[in-house]
XYZ file of C-alpha atoms in Angstrom:
592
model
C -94.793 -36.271 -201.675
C -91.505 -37.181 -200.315
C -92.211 -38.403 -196.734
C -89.985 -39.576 -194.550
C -90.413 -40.131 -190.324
C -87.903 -40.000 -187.959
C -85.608 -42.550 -187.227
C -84.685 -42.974 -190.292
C -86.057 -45.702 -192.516
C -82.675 -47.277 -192.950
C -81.061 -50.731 -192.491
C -79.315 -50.366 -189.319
C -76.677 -52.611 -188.858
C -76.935 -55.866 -185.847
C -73.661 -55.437 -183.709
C -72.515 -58.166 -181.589
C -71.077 -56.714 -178.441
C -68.693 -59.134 -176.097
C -69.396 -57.556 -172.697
C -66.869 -57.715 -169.628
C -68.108 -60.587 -167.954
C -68.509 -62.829 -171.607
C -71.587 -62.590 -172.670
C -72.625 -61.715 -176.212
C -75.591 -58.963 -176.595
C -77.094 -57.774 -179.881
C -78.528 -54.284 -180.934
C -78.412 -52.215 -183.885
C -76.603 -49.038 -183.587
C -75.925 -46.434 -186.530
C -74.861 -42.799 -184.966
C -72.796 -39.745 -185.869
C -73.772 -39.073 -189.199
C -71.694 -37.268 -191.595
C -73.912 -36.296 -194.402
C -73.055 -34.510 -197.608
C -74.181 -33.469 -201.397
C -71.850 -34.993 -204.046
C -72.368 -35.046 -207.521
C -75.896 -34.524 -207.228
C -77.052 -37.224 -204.929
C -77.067 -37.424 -200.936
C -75.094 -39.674 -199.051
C -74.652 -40.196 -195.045
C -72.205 -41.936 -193.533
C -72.575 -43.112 -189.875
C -70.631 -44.869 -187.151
C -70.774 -48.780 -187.172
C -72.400 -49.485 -190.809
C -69.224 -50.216 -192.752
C -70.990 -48.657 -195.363
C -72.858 -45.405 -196.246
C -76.308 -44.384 -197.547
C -77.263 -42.707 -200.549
C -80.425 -40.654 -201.716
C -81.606 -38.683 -204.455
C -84.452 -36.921 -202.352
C -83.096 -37.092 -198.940
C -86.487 -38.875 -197.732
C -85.537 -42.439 -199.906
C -82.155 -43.826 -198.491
C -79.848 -46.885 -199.858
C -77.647 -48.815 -198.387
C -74.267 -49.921 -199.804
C -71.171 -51.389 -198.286
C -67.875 -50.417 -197.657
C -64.618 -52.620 -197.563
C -61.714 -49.938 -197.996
C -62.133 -48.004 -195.613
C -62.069 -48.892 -191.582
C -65.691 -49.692 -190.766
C -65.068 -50.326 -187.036
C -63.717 -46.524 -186.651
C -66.206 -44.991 -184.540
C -67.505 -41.328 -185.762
C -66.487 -41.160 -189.773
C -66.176 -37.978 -191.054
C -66.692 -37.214 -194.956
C -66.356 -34.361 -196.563
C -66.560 -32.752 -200.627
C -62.733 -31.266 -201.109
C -62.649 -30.774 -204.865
C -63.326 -33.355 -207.181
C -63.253 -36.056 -204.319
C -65.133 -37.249 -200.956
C -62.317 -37.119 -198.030
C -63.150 -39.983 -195.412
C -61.003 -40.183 -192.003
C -62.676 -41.784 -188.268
C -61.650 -41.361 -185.142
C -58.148 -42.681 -183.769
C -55.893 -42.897 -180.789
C -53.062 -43.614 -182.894
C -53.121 -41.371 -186.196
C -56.374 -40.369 -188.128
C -55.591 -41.621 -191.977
C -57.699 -39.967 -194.729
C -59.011 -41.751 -197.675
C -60.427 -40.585 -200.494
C -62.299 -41.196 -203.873
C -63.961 -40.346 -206.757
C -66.979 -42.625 -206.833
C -67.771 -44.427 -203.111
C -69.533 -46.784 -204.780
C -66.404 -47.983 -206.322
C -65.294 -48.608 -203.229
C -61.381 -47.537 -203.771
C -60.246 -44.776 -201.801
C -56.738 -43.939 -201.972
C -55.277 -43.914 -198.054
C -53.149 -40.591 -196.952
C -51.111 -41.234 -193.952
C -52.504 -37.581 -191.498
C -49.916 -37.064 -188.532
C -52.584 -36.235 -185.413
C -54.009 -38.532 -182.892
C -57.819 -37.447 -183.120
C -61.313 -38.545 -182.020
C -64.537 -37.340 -183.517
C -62.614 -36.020 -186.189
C -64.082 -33.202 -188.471
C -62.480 -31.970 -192.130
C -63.173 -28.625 -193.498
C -62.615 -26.669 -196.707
C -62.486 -22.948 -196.789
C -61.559 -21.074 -199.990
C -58.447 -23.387 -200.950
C -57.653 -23.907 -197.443
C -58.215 -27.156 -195.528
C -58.832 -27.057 -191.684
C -59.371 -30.196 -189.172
C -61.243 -30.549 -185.740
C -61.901 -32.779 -183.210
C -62.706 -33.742 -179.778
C -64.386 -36.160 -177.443
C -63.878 -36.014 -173.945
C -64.745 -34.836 -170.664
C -61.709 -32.842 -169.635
C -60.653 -31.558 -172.922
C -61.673 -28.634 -174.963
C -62.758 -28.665 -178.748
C -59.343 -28.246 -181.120
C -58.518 -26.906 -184.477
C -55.766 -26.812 -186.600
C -54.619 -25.815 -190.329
C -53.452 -28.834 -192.151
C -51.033 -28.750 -195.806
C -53.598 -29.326 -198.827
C -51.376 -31.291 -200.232
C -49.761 -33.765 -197.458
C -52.727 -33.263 -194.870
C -50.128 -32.709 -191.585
C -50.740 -30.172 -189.758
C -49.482 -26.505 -190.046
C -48.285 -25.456 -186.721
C -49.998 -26.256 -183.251
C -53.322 -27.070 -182.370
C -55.482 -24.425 -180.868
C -58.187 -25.315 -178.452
C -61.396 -23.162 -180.171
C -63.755 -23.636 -177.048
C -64.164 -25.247 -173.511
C -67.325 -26.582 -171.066
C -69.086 -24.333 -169.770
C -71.768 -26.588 -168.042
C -72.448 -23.574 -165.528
C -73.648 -21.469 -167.822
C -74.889 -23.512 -170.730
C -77.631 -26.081 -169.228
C -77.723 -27.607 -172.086
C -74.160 -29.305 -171.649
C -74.986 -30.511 -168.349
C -75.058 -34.679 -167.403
C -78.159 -36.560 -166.521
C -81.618 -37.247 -168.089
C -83.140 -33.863 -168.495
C -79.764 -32.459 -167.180
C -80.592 -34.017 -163.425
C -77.401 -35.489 -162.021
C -77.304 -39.173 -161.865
C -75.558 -38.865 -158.570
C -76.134 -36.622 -155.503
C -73.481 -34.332 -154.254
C -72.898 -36.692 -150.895
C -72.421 -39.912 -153.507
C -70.011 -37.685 -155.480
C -67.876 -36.798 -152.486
C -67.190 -40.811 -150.959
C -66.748 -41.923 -154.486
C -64.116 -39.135 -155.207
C -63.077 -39.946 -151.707
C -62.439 -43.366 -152.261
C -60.698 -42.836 -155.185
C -58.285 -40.443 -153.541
C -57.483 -42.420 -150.548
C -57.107 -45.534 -152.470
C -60.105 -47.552 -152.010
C -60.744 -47.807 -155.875
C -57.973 -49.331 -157.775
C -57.976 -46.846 -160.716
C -54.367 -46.384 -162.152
C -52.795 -43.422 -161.924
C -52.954 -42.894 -165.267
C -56.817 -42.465 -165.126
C -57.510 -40.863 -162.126
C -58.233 -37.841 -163.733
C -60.860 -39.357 -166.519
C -62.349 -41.250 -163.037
C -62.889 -37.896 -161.424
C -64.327 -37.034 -164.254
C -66.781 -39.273 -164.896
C -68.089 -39.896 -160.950
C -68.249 -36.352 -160.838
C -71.107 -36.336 -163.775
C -68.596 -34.230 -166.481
C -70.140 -33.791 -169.940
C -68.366 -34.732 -173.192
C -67.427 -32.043 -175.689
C -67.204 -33.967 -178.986
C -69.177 -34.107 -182.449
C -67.712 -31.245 -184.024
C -68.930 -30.008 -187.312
C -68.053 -26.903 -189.074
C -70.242 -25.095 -191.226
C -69.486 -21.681 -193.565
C -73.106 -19.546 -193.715
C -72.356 -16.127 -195.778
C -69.147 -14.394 -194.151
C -69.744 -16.596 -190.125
C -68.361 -20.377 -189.627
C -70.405 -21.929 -187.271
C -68.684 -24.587 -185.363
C -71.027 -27.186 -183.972
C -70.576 -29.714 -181.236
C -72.128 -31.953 -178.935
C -72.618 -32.532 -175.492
C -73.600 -34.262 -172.817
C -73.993 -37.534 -173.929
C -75.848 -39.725 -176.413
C -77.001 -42.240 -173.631
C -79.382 -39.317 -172.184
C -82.547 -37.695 -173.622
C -81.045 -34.202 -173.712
C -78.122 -34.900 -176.131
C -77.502 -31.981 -178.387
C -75.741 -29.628 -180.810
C -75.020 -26.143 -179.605
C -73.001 -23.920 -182.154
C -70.166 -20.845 -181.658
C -69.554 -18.537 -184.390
C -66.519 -16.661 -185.402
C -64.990 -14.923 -188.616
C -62.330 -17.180 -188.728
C -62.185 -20.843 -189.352
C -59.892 -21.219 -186.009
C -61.924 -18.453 -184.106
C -62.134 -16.671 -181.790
C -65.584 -18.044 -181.021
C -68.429 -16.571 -179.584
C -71.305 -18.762 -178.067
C -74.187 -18.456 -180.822
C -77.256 -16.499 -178.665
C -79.465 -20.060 -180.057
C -78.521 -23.031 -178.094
C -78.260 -25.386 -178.301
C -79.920 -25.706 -181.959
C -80.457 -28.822 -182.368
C -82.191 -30.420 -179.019
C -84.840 -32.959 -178.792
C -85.382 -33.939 -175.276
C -89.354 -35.540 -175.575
C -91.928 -36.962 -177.897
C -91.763 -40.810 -178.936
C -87.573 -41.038 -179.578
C -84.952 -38.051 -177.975
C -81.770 -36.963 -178.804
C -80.747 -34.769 -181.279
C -76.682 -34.582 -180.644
C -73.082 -35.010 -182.663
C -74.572 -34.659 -186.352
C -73.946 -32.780 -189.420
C -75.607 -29.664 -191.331
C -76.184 -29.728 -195.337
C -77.589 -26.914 -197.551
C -78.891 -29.036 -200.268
C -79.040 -28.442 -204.427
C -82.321 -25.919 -203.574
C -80.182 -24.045 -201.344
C -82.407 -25.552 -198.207
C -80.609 -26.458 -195.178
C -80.898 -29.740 -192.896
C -79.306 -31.090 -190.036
C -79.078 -34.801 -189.259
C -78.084 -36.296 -185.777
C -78.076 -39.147 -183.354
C -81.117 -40.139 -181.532
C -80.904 -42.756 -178.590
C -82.643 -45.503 -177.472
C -79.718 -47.424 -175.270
C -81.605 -50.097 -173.769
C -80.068 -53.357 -174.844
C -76.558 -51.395 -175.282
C -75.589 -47.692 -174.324
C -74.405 -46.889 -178.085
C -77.818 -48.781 -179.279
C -78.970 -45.598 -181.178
C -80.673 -44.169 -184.782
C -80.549 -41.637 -186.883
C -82.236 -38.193 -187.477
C -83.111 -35.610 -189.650
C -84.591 -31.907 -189.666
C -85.037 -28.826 -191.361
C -82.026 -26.183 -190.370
C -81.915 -23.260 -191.284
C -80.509 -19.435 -190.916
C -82.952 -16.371 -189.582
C -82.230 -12.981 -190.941
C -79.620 -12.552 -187.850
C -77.450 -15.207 -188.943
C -79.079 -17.859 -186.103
C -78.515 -21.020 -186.631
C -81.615 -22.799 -186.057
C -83.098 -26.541 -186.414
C -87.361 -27.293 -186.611
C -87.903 -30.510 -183.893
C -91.039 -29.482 -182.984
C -92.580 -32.527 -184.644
C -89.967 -33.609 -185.029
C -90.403 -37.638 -184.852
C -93.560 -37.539 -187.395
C -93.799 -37.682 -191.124
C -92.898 -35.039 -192.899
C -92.697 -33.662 -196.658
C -89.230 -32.915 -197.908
C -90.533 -30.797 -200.764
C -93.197 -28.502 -198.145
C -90.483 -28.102 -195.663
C -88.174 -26.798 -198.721
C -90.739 -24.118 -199.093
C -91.353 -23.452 -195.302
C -89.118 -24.919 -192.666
C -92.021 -24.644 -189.830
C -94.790 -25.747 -191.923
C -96.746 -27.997 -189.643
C -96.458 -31.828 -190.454
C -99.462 -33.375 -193.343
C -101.221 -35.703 -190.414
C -101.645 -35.921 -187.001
C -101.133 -38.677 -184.697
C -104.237 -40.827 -184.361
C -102.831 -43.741 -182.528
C -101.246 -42.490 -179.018
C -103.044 -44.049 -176.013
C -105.266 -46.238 -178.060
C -106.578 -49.562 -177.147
C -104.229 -52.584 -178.889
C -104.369 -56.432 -178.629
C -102.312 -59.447 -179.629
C -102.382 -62.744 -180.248
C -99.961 -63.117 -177.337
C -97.857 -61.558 -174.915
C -94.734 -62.016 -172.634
C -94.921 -60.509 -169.114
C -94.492 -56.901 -168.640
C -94.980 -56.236 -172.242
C -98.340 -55.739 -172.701
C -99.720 -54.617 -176.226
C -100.724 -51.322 -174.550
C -97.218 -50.731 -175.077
C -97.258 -50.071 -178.652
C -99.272 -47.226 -178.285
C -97.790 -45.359 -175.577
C -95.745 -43.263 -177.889
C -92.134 -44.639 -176.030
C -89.640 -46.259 -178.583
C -87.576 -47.913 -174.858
C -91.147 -49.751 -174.071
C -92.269 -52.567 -176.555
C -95.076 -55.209 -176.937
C -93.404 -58.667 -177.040
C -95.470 -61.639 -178.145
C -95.142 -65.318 -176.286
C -93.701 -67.094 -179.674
C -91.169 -66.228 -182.361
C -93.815 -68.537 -183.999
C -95.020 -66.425 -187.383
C -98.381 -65.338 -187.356
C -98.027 -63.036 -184.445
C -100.458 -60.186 -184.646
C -100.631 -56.834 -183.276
C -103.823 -54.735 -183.373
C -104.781 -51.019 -182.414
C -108.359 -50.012 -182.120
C -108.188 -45.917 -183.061
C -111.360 -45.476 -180.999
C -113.461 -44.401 -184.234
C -113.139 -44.794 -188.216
C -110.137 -42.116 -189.126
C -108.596 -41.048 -192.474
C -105.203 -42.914 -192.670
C -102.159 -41.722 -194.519
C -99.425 -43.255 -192.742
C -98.404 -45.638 -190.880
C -94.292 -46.250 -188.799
C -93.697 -49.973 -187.501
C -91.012 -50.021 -185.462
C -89.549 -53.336 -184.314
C -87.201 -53.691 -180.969
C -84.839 -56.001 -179.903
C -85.304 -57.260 -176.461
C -82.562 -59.342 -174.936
C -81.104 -62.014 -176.896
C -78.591 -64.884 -176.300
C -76.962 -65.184 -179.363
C -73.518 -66.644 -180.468
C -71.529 -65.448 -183.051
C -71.715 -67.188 -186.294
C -69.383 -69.814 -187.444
C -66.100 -68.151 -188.919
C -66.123 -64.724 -187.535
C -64.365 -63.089 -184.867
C -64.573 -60.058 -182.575
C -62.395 -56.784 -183.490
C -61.272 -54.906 -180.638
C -62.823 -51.783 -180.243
C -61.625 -48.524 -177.825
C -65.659 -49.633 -176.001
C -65.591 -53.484 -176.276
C -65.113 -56.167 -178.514
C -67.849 -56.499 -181.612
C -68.801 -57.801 -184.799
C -71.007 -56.385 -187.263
C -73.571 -58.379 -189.224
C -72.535 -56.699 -192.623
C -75.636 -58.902 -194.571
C -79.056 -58.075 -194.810
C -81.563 -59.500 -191.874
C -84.768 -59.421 -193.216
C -87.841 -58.358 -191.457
C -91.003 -59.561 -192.544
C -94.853 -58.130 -191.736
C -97.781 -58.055 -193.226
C -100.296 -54.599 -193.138
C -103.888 -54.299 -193.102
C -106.798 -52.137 -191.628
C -110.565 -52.112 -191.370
C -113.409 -50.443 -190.688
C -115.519 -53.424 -188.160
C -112.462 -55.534 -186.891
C -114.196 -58.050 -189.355
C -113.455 -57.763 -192.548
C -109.542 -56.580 -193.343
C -108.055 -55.108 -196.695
C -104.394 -55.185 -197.455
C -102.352 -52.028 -196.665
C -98.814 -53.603 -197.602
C -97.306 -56.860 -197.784
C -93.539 -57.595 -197.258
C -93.894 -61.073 -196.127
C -91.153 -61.721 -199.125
C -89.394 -58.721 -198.143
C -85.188 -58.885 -198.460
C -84.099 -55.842 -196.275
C -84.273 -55.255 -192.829
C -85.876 -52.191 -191.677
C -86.686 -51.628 -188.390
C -88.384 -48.536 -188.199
C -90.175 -48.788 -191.964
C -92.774 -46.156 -192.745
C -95.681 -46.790 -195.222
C -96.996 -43.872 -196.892
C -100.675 -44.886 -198.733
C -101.020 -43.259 -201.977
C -104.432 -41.942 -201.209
C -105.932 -41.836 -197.287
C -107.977 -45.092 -196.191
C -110.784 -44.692 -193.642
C -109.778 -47.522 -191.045
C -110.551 -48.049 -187.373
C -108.270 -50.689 -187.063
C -104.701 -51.553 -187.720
C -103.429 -54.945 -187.873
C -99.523 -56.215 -188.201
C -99.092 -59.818 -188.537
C -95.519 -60.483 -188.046
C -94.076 -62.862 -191.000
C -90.507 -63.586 -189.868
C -87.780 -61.427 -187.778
C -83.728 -61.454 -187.783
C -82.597 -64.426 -186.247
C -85.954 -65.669 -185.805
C -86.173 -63.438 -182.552
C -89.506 -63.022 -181.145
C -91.663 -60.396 -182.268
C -91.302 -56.996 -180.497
C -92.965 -53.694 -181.437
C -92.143 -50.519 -179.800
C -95.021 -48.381 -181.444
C -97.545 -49.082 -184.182
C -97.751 -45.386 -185.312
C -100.722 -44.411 -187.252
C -100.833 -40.775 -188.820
C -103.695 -39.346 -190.763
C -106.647 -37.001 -190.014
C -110.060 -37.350 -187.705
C -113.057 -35.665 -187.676
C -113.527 -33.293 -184.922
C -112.674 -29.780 -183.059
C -109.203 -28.273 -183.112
C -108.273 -28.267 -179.092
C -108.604 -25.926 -176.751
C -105.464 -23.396 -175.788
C -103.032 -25.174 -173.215
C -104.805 -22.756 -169.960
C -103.529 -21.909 -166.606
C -99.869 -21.933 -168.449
C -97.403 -21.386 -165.681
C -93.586 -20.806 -166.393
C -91.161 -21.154 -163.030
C -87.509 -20.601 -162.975
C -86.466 -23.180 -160.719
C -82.599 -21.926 -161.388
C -80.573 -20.303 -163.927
C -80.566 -23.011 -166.131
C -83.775 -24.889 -165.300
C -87.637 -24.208 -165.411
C -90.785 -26.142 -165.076
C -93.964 -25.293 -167.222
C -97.050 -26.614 -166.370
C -100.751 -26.243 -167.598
C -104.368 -27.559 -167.891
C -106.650 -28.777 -171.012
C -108.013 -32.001 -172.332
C -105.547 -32.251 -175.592
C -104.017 -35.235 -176.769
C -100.272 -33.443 -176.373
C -98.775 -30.295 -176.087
C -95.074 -29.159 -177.285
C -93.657 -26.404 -175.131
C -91.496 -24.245 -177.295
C -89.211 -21.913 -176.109
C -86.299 -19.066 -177.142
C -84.686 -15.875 -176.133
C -86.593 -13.632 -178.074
C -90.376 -13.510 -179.249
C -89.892 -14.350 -182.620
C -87.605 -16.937 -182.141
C -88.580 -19.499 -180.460
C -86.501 -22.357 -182.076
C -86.458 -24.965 -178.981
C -89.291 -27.476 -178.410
C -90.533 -30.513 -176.327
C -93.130 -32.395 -177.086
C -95.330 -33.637 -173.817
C -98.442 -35.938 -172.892
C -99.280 -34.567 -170.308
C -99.505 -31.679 -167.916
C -96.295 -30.216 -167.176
C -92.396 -30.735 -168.051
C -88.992 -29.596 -166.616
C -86.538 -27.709 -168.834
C -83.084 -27.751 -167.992
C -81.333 -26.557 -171.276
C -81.359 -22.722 -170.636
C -78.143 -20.555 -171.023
C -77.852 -18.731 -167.693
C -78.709 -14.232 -167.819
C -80.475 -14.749 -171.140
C -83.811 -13.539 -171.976
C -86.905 -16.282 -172.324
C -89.827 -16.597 -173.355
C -92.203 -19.774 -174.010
C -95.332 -20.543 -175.478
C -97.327 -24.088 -175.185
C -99.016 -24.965 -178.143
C -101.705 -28.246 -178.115
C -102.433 -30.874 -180.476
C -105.077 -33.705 -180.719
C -106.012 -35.855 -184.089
C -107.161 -32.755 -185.993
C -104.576 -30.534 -185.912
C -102.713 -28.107 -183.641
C -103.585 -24.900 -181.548
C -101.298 -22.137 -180.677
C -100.717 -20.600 -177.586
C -99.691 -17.295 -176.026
C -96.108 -16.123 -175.967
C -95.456 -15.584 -172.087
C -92.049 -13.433 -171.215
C -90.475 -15.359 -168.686
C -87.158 -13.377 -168.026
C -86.422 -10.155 -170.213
């Protein structure tokens, strides 16, 4: 089986952030992955790595560094154009584009482009080269033609599509699209910024308004061919907020006009253990399967402190584009969903709500913590001493397949090491920790809380993965799970944000989600709400019955939905899910 869990097992990279008032504070951030197939292997390349990854099986990634090309250039964009992989990043001053014939060379010729762009996007159509872009809250998606040969641009720029954040609730600000602000803060913030109270230049007024008034971002784009359509992808509002997605337009042309897609947004992951699903890529790999990989947040110790994900994508006989997140933060197998994008993940969770102790722990970070299926909460022991243990008790003995440790940095007063520097940045000043940080554990379960066997050892471990995944080669009946914590980067203190245990337990399938009640609460917005005894639900959700694409995974009783498209049809469905597997529930039309 090739199993992977989202995030991504990958190294993500420490940045050291210089903050306004001095301070240094330390997270690991990758985001905005560009992935492609070249020459028969897989590679992504995100923002702040200064390097790529590489896999042969798209569940297995590599990392390997980068010199020649500008690793501090937020959003990189790669792309297949004949024989070579283009590279360019975003830039104020002119995007470059470099390219190669083997990254792992690491020499990529430079071509000097002639536009200013940010989120920068390169596309090849049938000899023909086209470039988008676009990041902001004011400005509109662009496109342009650009020379094969020279890479400038043939004639103007055409701005392909605009905000439409009162229509689309998906593109609308604020954790589950709620304002952060209320309409009386707006107006004596907007006022004070028009009579002069806030010393904003001139020259940014307009971004101010902007941003006090709660404007989404239109950036991410991606641009993807399907038969005779080109779907051009994008994200919005913003990858500090649960809700941060792709939507798609289509057209018949690579520089439109576009029509909003009737799915959207397609890619949209606004609950179960780590949200977000926005500015990413889509691949149709050697098997002709499709996949779409994005940013997921956390933004806790930074607001770009964020991970990677990845999901089946796919076509429907319409020509919808469409993305599977309805588990979409568990294991899965590469090789099922290649036969069946929906299939239903290979275990359940067995460890959400479930008793856990420690051998210590820091105020307000209990180790209930770990279990409460919440990657921004974390158990923090006393003591970066090693030998720190964290336990969860699954209530009974369970067959156990898998198992997803994922560390978390609290708040740490670092320094930057001798003989390095900041590099300016459009955000803030940072410096990323290019070597290896390795994180050290030790695995093991049992039946009595006695007598432990070894599940996996990497107290001798070299790379640093935070959110590693161990897959057993055949299930082990265990009631308890045990992580003794070896050594961490900078010989931080331990902290765990889940100690995720997937396999199967005995038992009933759960009842139907009952009492189900759908209410439009506007024309973007509705709550669902229901009764059973379950261990979760995921509402799913989609303008026709047979396509119910969207999903949000719940524990608990109810959840609001603000990511409708306003005078579209609806119709929803809650489906449950305990430790034995999942029950269905009825499709309910909502609006026709």
């Amino acid at each position: 089986m090739n199993i992977f869990c989202n995030p991504l097992n990958i190294p993500y990279k420490y940045q050291f952030h210089k903050t306004h008032d001095g301070t240094v504070r330390v997270s690991r951030e990758a985001a905005d992955p560009s992935m492609i197939e070249f020459k028969g292997r897989y590679y992504i390349f995100p923002s702040m790595t200064c390097g790529f990854l590489y896999s042969d099986d798209l569940a297995d990634w590599h990392f390997h560094p980068l010199k020649s090309t500008p690793g501090y250039d937020y959003a990189p964009d790669v792309r297949v154009v004949g024989e070579f992989i283009y590279f360019c990043a975003s830039s104020h001053d002119r995007v470059d584009f470099y390219r190669t014939l083997d990254p792992f060379a690491d020499q990529f010729e430079k071509i000097e482009g002639g536009l200013a762009a940010w989120d920068p996007n390169l596309f090849e159509d049938e000899g023909r080269l086209y470039f988008y872009w676009g990041s902001s809250t004011t400005e509109p998606i662009f496109g342009v033609e650009l020379d094969r040969e020279t890479l400038q641009p043939i004639g103007q720029p055409q701005a392909l599509i605009h905000c439409r954040d009162d229509e689309l609730g998906y593109e609308r600000s604020g954790e589950n699209h709620v304002p952060e602000r209320s309409p009386e803060e707006i107006r004596a913030m907007l006022k004070a910024l028009d009579d002069g109270s806030q010393m904003v230049p001139d020259s940014m007024k307009e971004a101010a308004r902007s941003y006090i008034s709660g404007r989404p971002y239109m950036e991410g784009v991606w641009m993807t061919r399907h038969e005779d359509r080109y779907y051009l992808q994008y994200a919005s509002p913003s990858s500090g907020f649960n809700v941060y997605s792709d939507g798609v337009y289509v057209s018949n042309s690579p520089l439109g006009p576009f029509e909003l897609a009737k799915n959207n947004p397609f890619s949209y992951k606004p609950g179960g253990f780590i949200q977000g699903a926005g500015h990413g890529s889509t691949l149709v790999d050697r098997s002709g399967n499709c996949w779409h990989t994005s940013t997921m947040r956390i933004c806790i110790n930074h607001n770009f402190e964020r991970r990677i994900g990845l999901w089946p994508a796919g076509w429907d006989s319409d020509g919808e584009l469409y993305c599977n997140q309805r588990y979409g933060d568990w294991p899965v197998d590469v090789d099922t969903l290649r036969q069946d994008p929906w299939a239903n993940p290979p275990w359940m969770l067995l460890s959400y709500g479930k008793p856990a102790a420690a051998s210590s722990s820091s105020d307000g970070h209990e180790p209930g913590l770990a279990t409460d299926e919440n990657i921004r909460t974390w158990w923090k022991a006393e003591t970066p001493t090693a030998g720190e243990w964290l336990t969860v008790d699954l209530a009974k003995s369970c067959q156990v397949s898998a198992i997803q440790i994922n560390f978390a940095d609290d708040s740490q007063s670092l320094s930057l090491p001798d003989g390095v520097s900041f590099t300016g940045t459009l955000h803030q000043e940072r410096w990323i920790d290019e070597k290896s940080q390795p994180t050290r554990w030790k695995l093991e379960g049992s039946v009595d809380g006695q007598n432990y066997f070894e599940i996996e050892d990497k107290s001798q471990a070299d790379t640093d993965l935070p959110h590693d995944l161990v897959c057993l080669d055949e299930a082990r009946t265990a009631r308890y799970i045990r992580l003794t914590v070896v050594s961490l980067p900078y010989g931080q203190v331990p902290c765990v944000s889940s100690l995720r245990v997937f396999g199967s337990s005995p038992g009933s399938l759960p009842d139907k989600a009952a009492g189900v009640k759908v209410e439009p609460i506007s024309d973007l917005d509705m709550t669902v709400s229901w009764t059973g005894s379950a261990t979760g639900y995921v509402v799913v959700w989609g303008y026709a019955e047979d396509k119910l694409y969207h999903s949000c995974q719940v524990f608990g009783d109810q959840v609001r939905i603000g990511g409708l498209v306003k005078g579209q049809s609806l119709y929803v469905r809650v489906d449950a899910f305990n430790e034995t597997g999942i029950t269905e529930g009825e499709i309910i039309n909502v609006i026709q």
